mmCIF file of C-alpha atoms and ligand atoms in Angstrom:
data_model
loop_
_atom_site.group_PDB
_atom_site.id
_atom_site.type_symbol
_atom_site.label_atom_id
_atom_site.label_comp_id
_atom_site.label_asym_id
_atom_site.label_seq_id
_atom_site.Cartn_x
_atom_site.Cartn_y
_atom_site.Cartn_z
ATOM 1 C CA UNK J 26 -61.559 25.731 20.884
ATOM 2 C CA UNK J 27 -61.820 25.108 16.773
ATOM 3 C CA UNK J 28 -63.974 23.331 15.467
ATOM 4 C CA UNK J 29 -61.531 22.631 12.872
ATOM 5 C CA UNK J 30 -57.589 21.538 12.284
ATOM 6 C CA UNK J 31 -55.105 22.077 14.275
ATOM 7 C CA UNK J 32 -57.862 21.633 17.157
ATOM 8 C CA UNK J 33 -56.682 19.400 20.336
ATOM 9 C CA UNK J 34 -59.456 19.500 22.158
ATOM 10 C CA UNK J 35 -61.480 17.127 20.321
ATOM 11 C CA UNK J 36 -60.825 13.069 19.465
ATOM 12 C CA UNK J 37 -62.812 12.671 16.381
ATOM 13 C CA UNK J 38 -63.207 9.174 17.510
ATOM 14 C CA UNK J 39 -65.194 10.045 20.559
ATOM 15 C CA UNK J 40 -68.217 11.946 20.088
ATOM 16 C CA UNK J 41 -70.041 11.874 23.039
ATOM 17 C CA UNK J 42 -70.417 14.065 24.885
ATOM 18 C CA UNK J 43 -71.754 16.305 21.988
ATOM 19 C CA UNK J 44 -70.000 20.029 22.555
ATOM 20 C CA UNK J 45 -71.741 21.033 19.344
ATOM 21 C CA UNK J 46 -75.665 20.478 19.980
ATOM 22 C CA UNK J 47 -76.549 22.637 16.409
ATOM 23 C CA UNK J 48 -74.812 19.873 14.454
ATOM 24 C CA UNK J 49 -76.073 16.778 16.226
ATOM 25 C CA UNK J 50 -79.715 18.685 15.015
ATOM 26 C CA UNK J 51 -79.024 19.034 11.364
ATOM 27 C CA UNK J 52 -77.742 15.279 11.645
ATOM 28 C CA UNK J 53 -81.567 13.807 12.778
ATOM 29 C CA UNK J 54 -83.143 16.483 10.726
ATOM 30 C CA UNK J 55 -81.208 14.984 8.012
ATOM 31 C CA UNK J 56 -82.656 11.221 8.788
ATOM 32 C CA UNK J 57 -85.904 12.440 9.563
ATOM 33 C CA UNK J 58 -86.153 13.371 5.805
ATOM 34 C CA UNK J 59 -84.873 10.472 4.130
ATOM 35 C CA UNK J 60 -86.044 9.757 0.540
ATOM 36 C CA UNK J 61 -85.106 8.078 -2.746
ATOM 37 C CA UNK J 62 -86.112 9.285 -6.393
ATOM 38 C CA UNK J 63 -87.581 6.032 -7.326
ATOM 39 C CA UNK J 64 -89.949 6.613 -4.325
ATOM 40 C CA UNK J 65 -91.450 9.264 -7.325
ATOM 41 C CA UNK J 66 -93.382 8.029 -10.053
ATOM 42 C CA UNK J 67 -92.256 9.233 -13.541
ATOM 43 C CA UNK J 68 -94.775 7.883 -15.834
ATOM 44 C CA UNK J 69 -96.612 11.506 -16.505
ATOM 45 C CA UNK J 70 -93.307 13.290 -16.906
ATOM 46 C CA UNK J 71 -92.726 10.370 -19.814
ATOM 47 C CA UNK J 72 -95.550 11.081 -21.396
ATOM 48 C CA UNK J 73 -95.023 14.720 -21.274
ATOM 49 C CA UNK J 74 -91.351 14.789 -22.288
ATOM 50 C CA UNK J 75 -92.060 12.449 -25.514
ATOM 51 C CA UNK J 76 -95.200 13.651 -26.001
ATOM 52 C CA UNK J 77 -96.264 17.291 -27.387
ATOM 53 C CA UNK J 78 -97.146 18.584 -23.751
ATOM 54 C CA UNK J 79 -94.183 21.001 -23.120
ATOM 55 C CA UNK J 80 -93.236 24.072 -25.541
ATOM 56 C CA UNK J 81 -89.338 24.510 -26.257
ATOM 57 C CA UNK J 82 -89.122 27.345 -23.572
ATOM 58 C CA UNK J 83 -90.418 24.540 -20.890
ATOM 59 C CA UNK J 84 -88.117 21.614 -22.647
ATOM 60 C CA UNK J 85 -84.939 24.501 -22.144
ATOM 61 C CA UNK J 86 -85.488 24.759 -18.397
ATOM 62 C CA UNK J 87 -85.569 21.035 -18.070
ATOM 63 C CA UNK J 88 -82.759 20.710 -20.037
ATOM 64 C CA UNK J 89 -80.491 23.436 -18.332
ATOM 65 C CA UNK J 90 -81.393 22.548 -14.769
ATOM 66 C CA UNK J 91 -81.203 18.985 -15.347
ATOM 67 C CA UNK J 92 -76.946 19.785 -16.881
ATOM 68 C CA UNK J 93 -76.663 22.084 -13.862
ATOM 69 C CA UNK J 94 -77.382 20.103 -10.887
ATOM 70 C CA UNK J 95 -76.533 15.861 -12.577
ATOM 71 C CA UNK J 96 -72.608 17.338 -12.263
ATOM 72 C CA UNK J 97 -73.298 19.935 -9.478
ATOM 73 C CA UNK J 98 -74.100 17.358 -7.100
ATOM 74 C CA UNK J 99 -71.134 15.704 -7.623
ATOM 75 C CA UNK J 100 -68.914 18.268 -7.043
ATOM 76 C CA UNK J 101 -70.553 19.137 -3.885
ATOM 77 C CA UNK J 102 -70.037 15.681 -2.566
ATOM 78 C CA UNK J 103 -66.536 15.634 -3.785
ATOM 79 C CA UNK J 104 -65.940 18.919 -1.486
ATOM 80 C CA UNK J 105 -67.335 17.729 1.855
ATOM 81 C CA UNK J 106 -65.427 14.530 1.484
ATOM 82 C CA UNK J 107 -61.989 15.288 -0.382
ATOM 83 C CA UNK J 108 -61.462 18.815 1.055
ATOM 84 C CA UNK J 109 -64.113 19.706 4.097
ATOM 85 C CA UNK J 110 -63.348 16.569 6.130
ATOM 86 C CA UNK J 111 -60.553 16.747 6.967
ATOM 87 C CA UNK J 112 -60.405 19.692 8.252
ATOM 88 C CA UNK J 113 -63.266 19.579 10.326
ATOM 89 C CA UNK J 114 -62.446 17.607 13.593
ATOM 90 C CA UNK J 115 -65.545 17.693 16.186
ATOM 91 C CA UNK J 116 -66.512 14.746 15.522
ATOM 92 C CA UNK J 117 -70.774 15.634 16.002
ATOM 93 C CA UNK J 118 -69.481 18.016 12.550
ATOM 94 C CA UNK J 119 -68.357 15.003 10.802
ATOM 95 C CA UNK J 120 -71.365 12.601 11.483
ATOM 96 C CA UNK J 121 -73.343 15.808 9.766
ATOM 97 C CA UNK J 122 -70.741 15.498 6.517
ATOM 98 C CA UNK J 123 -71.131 12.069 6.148
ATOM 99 C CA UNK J 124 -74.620 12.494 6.567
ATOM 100 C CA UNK J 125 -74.381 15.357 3.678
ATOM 101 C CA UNK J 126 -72.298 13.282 1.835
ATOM 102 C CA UNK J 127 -74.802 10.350 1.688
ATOM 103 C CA UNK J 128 -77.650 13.007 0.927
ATOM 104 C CA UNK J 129 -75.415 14.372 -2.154
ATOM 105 C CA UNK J 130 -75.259 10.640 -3.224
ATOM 106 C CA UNK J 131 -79.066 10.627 -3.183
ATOM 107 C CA UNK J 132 -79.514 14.050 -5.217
ATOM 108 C CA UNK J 133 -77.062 11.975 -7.929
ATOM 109 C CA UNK J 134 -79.117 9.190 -7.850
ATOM 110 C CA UNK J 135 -81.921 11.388 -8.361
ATOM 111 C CA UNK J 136 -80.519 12.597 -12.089
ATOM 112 C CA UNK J 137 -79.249 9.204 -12.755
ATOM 113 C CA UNK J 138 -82.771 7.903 -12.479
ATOM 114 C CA UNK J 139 -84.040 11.208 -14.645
ATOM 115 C CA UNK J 140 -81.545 10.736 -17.221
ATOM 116 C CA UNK J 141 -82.352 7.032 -17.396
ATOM 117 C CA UNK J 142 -86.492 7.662 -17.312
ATOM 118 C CA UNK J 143 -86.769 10.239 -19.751
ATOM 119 C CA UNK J 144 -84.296 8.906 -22.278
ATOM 120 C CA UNK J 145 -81.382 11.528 -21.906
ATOM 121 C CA UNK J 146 -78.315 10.737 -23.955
ATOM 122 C CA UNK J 147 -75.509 10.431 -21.093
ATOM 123 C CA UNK J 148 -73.113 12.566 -22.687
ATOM 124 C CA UNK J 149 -75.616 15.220 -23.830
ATOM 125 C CA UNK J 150 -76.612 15.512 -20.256
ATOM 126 C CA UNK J 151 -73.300 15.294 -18.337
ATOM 127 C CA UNK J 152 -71.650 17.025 -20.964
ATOM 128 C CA UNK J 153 -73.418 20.526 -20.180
ATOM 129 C CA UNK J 154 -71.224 21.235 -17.747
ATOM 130 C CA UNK J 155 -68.602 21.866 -20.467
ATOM 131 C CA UNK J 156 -70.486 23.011 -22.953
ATOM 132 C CA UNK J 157 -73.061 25.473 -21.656
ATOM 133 C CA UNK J 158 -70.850 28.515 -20.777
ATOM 134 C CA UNK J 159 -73.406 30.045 -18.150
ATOM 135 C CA UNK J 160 -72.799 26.651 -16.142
ATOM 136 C CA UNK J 161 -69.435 25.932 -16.199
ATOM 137 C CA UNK J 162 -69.124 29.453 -15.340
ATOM 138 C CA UNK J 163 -71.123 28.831 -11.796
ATOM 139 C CA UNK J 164 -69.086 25.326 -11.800
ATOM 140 C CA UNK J 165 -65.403 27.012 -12.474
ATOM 141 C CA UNK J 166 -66.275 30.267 -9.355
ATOM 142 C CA UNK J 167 -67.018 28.140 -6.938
ATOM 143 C CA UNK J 168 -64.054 25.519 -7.229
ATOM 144 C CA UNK J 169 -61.646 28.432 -8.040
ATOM 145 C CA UNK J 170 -62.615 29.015 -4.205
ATOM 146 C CA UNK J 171 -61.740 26.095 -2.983
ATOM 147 C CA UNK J 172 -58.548 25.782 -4.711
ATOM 148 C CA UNK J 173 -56.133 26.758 -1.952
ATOM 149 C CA UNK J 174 -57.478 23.903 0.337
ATOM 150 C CA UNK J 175 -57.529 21.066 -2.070
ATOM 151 C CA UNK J 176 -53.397 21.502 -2.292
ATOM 152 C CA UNK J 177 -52.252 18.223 -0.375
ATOM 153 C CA UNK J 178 -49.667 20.320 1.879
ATOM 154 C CA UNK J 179 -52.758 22.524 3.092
ATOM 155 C CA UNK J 180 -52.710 22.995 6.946
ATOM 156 C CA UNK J 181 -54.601 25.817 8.933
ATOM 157 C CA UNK J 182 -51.892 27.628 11.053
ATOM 158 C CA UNK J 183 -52.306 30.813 10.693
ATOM 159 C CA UNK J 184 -55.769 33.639 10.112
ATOM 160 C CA UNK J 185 -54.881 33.435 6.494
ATOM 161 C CA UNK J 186 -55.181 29.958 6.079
ATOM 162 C CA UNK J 187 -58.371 29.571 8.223
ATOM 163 C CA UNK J 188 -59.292 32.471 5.930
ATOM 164 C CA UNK J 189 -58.879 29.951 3.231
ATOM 165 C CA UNK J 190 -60.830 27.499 4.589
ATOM 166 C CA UNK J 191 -63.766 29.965 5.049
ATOM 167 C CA UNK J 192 -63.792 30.439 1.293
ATOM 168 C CA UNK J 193 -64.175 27.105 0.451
ATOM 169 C CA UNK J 194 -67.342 27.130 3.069
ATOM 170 C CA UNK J 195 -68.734 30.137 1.256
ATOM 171 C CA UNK J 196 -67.866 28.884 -2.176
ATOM 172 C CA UNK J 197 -70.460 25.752 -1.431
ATOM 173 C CA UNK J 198 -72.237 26.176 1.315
ATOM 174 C CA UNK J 199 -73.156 29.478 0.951
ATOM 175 C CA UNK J 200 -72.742 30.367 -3.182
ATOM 176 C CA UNK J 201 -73.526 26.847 -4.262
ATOM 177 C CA UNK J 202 -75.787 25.350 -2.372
ATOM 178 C CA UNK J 203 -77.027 28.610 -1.566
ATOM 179 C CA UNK J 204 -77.253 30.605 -4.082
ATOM 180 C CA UNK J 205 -76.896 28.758 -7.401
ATOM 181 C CA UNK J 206 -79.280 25.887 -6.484
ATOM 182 C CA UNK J 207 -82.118 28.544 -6.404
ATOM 183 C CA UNK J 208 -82.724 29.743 -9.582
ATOM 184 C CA UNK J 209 -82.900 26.112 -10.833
ATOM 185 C CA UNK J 210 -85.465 25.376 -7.556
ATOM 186 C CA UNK J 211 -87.559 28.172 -8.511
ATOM 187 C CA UNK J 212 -87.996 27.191 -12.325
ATOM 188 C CA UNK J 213 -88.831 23.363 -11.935
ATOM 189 C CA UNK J 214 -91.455 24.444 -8.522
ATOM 190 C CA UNK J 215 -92.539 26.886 -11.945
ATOM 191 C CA UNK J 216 -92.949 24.324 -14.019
ATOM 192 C CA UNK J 217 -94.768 21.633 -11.307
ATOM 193 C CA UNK J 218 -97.415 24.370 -10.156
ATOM 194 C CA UNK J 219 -98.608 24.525 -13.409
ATOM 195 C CA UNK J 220 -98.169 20.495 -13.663
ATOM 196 C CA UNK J 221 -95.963 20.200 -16.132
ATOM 197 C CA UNK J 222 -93.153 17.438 -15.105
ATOM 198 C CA UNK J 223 -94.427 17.372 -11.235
ATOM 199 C CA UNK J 224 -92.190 13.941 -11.319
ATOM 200 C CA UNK J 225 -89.083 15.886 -11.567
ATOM 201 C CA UNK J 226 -90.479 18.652 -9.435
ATOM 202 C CA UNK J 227 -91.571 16.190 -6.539
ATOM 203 C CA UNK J 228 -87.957 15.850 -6.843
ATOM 204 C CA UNK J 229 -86.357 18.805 -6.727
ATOM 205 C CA UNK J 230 -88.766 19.834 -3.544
ATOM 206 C CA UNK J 231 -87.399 16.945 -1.605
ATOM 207 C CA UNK J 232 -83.839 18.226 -2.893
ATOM 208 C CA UNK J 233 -84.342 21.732 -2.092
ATOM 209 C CA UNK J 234 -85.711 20.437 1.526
ATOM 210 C CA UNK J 235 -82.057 18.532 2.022
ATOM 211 C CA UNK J 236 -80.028 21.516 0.493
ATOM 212 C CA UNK J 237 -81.780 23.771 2.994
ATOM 213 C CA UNK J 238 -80.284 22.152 5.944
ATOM 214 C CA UNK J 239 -77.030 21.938 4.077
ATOM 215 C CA UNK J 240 -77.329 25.750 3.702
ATOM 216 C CA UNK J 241 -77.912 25.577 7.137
ATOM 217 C CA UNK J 242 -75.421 23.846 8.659
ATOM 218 C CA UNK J 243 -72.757 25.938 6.713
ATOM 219 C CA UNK J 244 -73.737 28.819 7.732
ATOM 220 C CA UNK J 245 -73.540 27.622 11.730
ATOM 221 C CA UNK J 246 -70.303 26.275 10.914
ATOM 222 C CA UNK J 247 -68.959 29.666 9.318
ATOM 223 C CA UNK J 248 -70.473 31.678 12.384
ATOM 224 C CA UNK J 249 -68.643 29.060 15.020
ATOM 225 C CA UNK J 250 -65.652 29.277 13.258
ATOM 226 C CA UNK J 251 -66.103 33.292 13.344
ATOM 227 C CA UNK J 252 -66.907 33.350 17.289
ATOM 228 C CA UNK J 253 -63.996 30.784 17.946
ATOM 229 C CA UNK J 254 -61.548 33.193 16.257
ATOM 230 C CA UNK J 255 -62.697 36.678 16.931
ATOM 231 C CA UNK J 256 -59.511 38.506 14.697
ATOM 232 C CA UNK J 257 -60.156 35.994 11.707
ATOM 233 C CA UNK J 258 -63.357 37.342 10.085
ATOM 234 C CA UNK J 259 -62.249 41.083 9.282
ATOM 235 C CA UNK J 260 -64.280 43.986 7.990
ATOM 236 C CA UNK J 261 -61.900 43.781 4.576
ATOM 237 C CA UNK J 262 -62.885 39.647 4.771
ATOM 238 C CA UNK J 263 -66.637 40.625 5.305
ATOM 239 C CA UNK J 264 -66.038 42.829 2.015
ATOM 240 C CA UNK J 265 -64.590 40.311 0.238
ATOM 241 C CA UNK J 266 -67.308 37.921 0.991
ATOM 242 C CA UNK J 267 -69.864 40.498 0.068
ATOM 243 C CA UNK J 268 -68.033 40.771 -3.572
ATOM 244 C CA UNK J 269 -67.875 37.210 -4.128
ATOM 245 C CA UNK J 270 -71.609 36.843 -3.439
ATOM 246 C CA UNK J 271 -72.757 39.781 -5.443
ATOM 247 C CA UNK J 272 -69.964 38.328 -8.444
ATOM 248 C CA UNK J 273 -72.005 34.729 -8.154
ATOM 249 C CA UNK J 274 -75.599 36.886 -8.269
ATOM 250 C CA UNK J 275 -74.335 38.141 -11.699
ATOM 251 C CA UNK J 276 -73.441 34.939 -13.056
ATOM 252 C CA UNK J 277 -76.474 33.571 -11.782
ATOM 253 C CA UNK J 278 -78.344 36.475 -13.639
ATOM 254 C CA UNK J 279 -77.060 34.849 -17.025
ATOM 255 C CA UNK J 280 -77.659 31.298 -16.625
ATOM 256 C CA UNK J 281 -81.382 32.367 -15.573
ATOM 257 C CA UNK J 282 -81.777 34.535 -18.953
ATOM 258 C CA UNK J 283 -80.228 31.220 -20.682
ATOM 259 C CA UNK J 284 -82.437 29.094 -19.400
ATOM 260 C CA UNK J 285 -85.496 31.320 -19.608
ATOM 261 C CA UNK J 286 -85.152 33.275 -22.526
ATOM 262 C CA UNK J 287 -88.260 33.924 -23.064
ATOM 263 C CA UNK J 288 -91.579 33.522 -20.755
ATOM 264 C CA UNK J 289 -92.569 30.453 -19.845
ATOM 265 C CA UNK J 290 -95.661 30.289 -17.759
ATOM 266 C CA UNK J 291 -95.506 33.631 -17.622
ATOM 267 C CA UNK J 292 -92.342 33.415 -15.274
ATOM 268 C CA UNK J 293 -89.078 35.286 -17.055
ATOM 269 C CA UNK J 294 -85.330 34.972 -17.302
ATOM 270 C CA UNK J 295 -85.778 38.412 -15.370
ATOM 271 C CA UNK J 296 -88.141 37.165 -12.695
ATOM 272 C CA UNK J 297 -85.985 34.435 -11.814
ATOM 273 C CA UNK J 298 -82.591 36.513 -11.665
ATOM 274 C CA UNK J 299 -85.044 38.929 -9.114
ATOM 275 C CA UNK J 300 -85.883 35.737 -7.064
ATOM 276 C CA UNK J 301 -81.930 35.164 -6.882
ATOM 277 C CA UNK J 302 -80.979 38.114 -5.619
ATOM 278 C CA UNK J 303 -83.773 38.622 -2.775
ATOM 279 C CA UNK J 304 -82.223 34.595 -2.305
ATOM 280 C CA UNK J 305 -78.687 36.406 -1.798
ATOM 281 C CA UNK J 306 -79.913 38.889 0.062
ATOM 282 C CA UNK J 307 -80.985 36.787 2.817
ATOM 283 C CA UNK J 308 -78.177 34.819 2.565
ATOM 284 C CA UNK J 309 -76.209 37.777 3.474
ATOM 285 C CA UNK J 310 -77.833 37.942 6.537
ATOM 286 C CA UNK J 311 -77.303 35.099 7.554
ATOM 287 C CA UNK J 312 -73.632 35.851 7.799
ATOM 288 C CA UNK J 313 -74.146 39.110 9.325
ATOM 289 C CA UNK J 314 -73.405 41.218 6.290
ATOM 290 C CA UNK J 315 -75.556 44.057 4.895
ATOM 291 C CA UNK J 316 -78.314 43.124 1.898
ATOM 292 C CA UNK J 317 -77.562 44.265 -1.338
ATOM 293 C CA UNK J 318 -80.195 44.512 -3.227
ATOM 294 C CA UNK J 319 -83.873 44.906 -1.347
ATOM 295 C CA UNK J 320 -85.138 42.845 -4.203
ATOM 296 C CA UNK J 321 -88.943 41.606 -3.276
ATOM 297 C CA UNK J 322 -89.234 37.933 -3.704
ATOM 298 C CA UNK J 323 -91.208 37.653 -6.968
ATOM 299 C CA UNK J 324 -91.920 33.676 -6.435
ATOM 300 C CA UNK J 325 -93.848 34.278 -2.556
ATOM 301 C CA UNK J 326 -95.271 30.505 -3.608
ATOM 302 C CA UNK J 327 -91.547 29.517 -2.884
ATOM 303 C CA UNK J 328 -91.512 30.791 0.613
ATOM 304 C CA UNK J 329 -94.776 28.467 1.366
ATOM 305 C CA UNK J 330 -93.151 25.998 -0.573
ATOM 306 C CA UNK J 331 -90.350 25.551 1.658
ATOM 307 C CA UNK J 332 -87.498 28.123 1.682
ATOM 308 C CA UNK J 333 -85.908 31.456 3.134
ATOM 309 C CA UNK J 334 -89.198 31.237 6.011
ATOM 310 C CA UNK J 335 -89.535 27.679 6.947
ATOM 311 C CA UNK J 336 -86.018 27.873 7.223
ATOM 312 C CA UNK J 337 -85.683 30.614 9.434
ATOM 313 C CA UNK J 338 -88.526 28.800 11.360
ATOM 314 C CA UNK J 339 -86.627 25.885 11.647
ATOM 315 C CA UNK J 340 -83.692 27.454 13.038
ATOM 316 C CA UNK J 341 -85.347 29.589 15.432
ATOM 317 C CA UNK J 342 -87.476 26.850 17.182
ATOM 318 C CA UNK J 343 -86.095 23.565 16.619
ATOM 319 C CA UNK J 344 -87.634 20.853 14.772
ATOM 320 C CA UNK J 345 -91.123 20.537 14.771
ATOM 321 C CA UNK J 346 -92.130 20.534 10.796
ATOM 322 C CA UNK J 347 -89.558 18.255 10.127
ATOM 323 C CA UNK J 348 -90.307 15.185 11.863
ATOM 324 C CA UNK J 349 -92.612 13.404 9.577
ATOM 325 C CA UNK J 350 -89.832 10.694 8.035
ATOM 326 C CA UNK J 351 -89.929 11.153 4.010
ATOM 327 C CA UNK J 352 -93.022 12.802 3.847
ATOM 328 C CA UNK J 353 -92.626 15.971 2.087
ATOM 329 C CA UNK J 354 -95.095 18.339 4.521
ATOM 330 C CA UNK J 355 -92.561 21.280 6.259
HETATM 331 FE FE1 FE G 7 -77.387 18.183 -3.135
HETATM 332 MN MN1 MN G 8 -76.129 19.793 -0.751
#
């Protein structure tokens, strides 16, 4: 019984009764944390970003995270809703997309309304995507994964083609949202500990607290998919997906020494590629593959922030920290 194409058993139109209960979660955990950027005040970031508070090291990670994610979040909407949605019939799995999808609308919003507060030149901003190599590297992996699927005459029929489809999960659930987002989490959380631009960082905690569950509900989807279809998910597919994560740690490794140079805050290019790969790591996990690096997580204020332990929380008993509408306490 797929979850996905070529699946009979379920109407998309009629979603009760609910055969997926894990989806129907990460749907109210989703509305229990709704929130807008203008919710955030900017007026200290302002001052900050005109003013003479911020060295050039501190102006470079706003900068590159800020070009990173304004296009990133784009793309990741464009996936669930030109290529995932299709292809994912149970209908409780849907209601979560569109839920995503609106979420990814909100993270947009959210550079819209940095762009407009702090005085960014459009195409400076939304150009970076083109002309930063490190991030149209990270840009280019992940949709080269997801090429297959986004062919119009795409159909799953076969393992191979469901193999396909398992890329394109991995490519943004898993490498994306999972892996790439975290660098860029870890340096603005930097830069708000030490109050510098807490505006944006308010931000990018209530982003990181969405992408979590997006992260999340990938990762269920991948293992359901997996347990539905026992031959699909081979040890020579496990290895692949092993490579592909490792590949995106690398490329990871060089936009953090781009956009950390040299130490800010005493946090390094170096520090940040370390907090990446103990990120990957556990990301591994997740999908039942072996860890890769035994990296210890450098940035421990990011697990009490939020992350890889509330997280695990969260999925092992069930919403509790995560009821309190948009307030941002886990
Ligand atoms: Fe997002
Ligand atoms: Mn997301």
């Amino acid at each position: 019984m797929p979850v996905i194409a070529n699946d009979d058993q379920h109407d998309p139109n009629k979603i009760l009764p609910i055969d997926y209960d894990w989806a129907r979660e990460y749907y109210e955990s989703g509305v229990a944390n709704n929130w807008v950027p203008q919710e955030i005040p900017m007026q200290d970031d302002v001052r900050q970003w005109n003013g003479d508070a911020l060295t050039e090291g501190e102006r470079r990670l706003v900068e590159w995270n800020l070009g990173f994610f304004s296009t990133a979040e784009s793309l990741t909407a464009n996936n669930v809703v030109l290529a995932l949605y299709e292809y994912v019939t149970a209908p409780e799995c849907r209601q979560y997309l569109l839920r995503q999808a609106y979420e990814e609308a909100i993270h947009t919003d959210t550079f819209i309304y940095c762009c407009d507060s702090l005085g960014f030149d459009p195409e400076y901003m939304y150009g970076m995507y083109d002309r930063i190599p490190s991030i149209s590297e990270k840009d280019e992996f992940v949709v080269d994964l997801t090429r297959a699927i986004d062919r119009d005459e795409f159909t799953i029929e076969t393992d191979a083609d469901l193999r396909e489809f398992l890329r394109d999960l991995v490519g943004f659930y898993v490498i994306m949202e999972g892996v790439f987002f975290y660098a860029g989490f870890a340096m603005m959380l930097g830069l708000k500990r030490r109050n510098k631009m807490v505006g944006i960082g308010q931000q990018f905690e209530y982003i990181m607290r969405d992408e979590s569950l997006h992260v999340g509900f990938g990762v269920d989807l991948i293992n359901q998919i997996r347990s539905e279809n026992p031959g699909v998910w081979t040890e020579e597919f496990g290895r692949e997906v092993t490579d592909l994560v490792t590949e995106a740690v690398e490329l990871e490794r060089i936009y953090a020494h781009e956009a950390c140079p040299d130490d800010v805050l005493g946090m390094s290019g170096e520090g940040f590629a370390d907090y990446v790969e103990h990120v990957a790591d556990r990301r591994l996990e997740q999908l039942d593959l072996p860890a890769q690096y035994g990296t210890d997580n450098p940035f421990p204020w990011m697990s009490e922030q939020v992350d890889l332990n509330k997280e695990k929380n969260f999925f092992e008993t069930q919403v509790t920290e995560y009821r309190s509408g948009g307030s941002l306490d886990w």
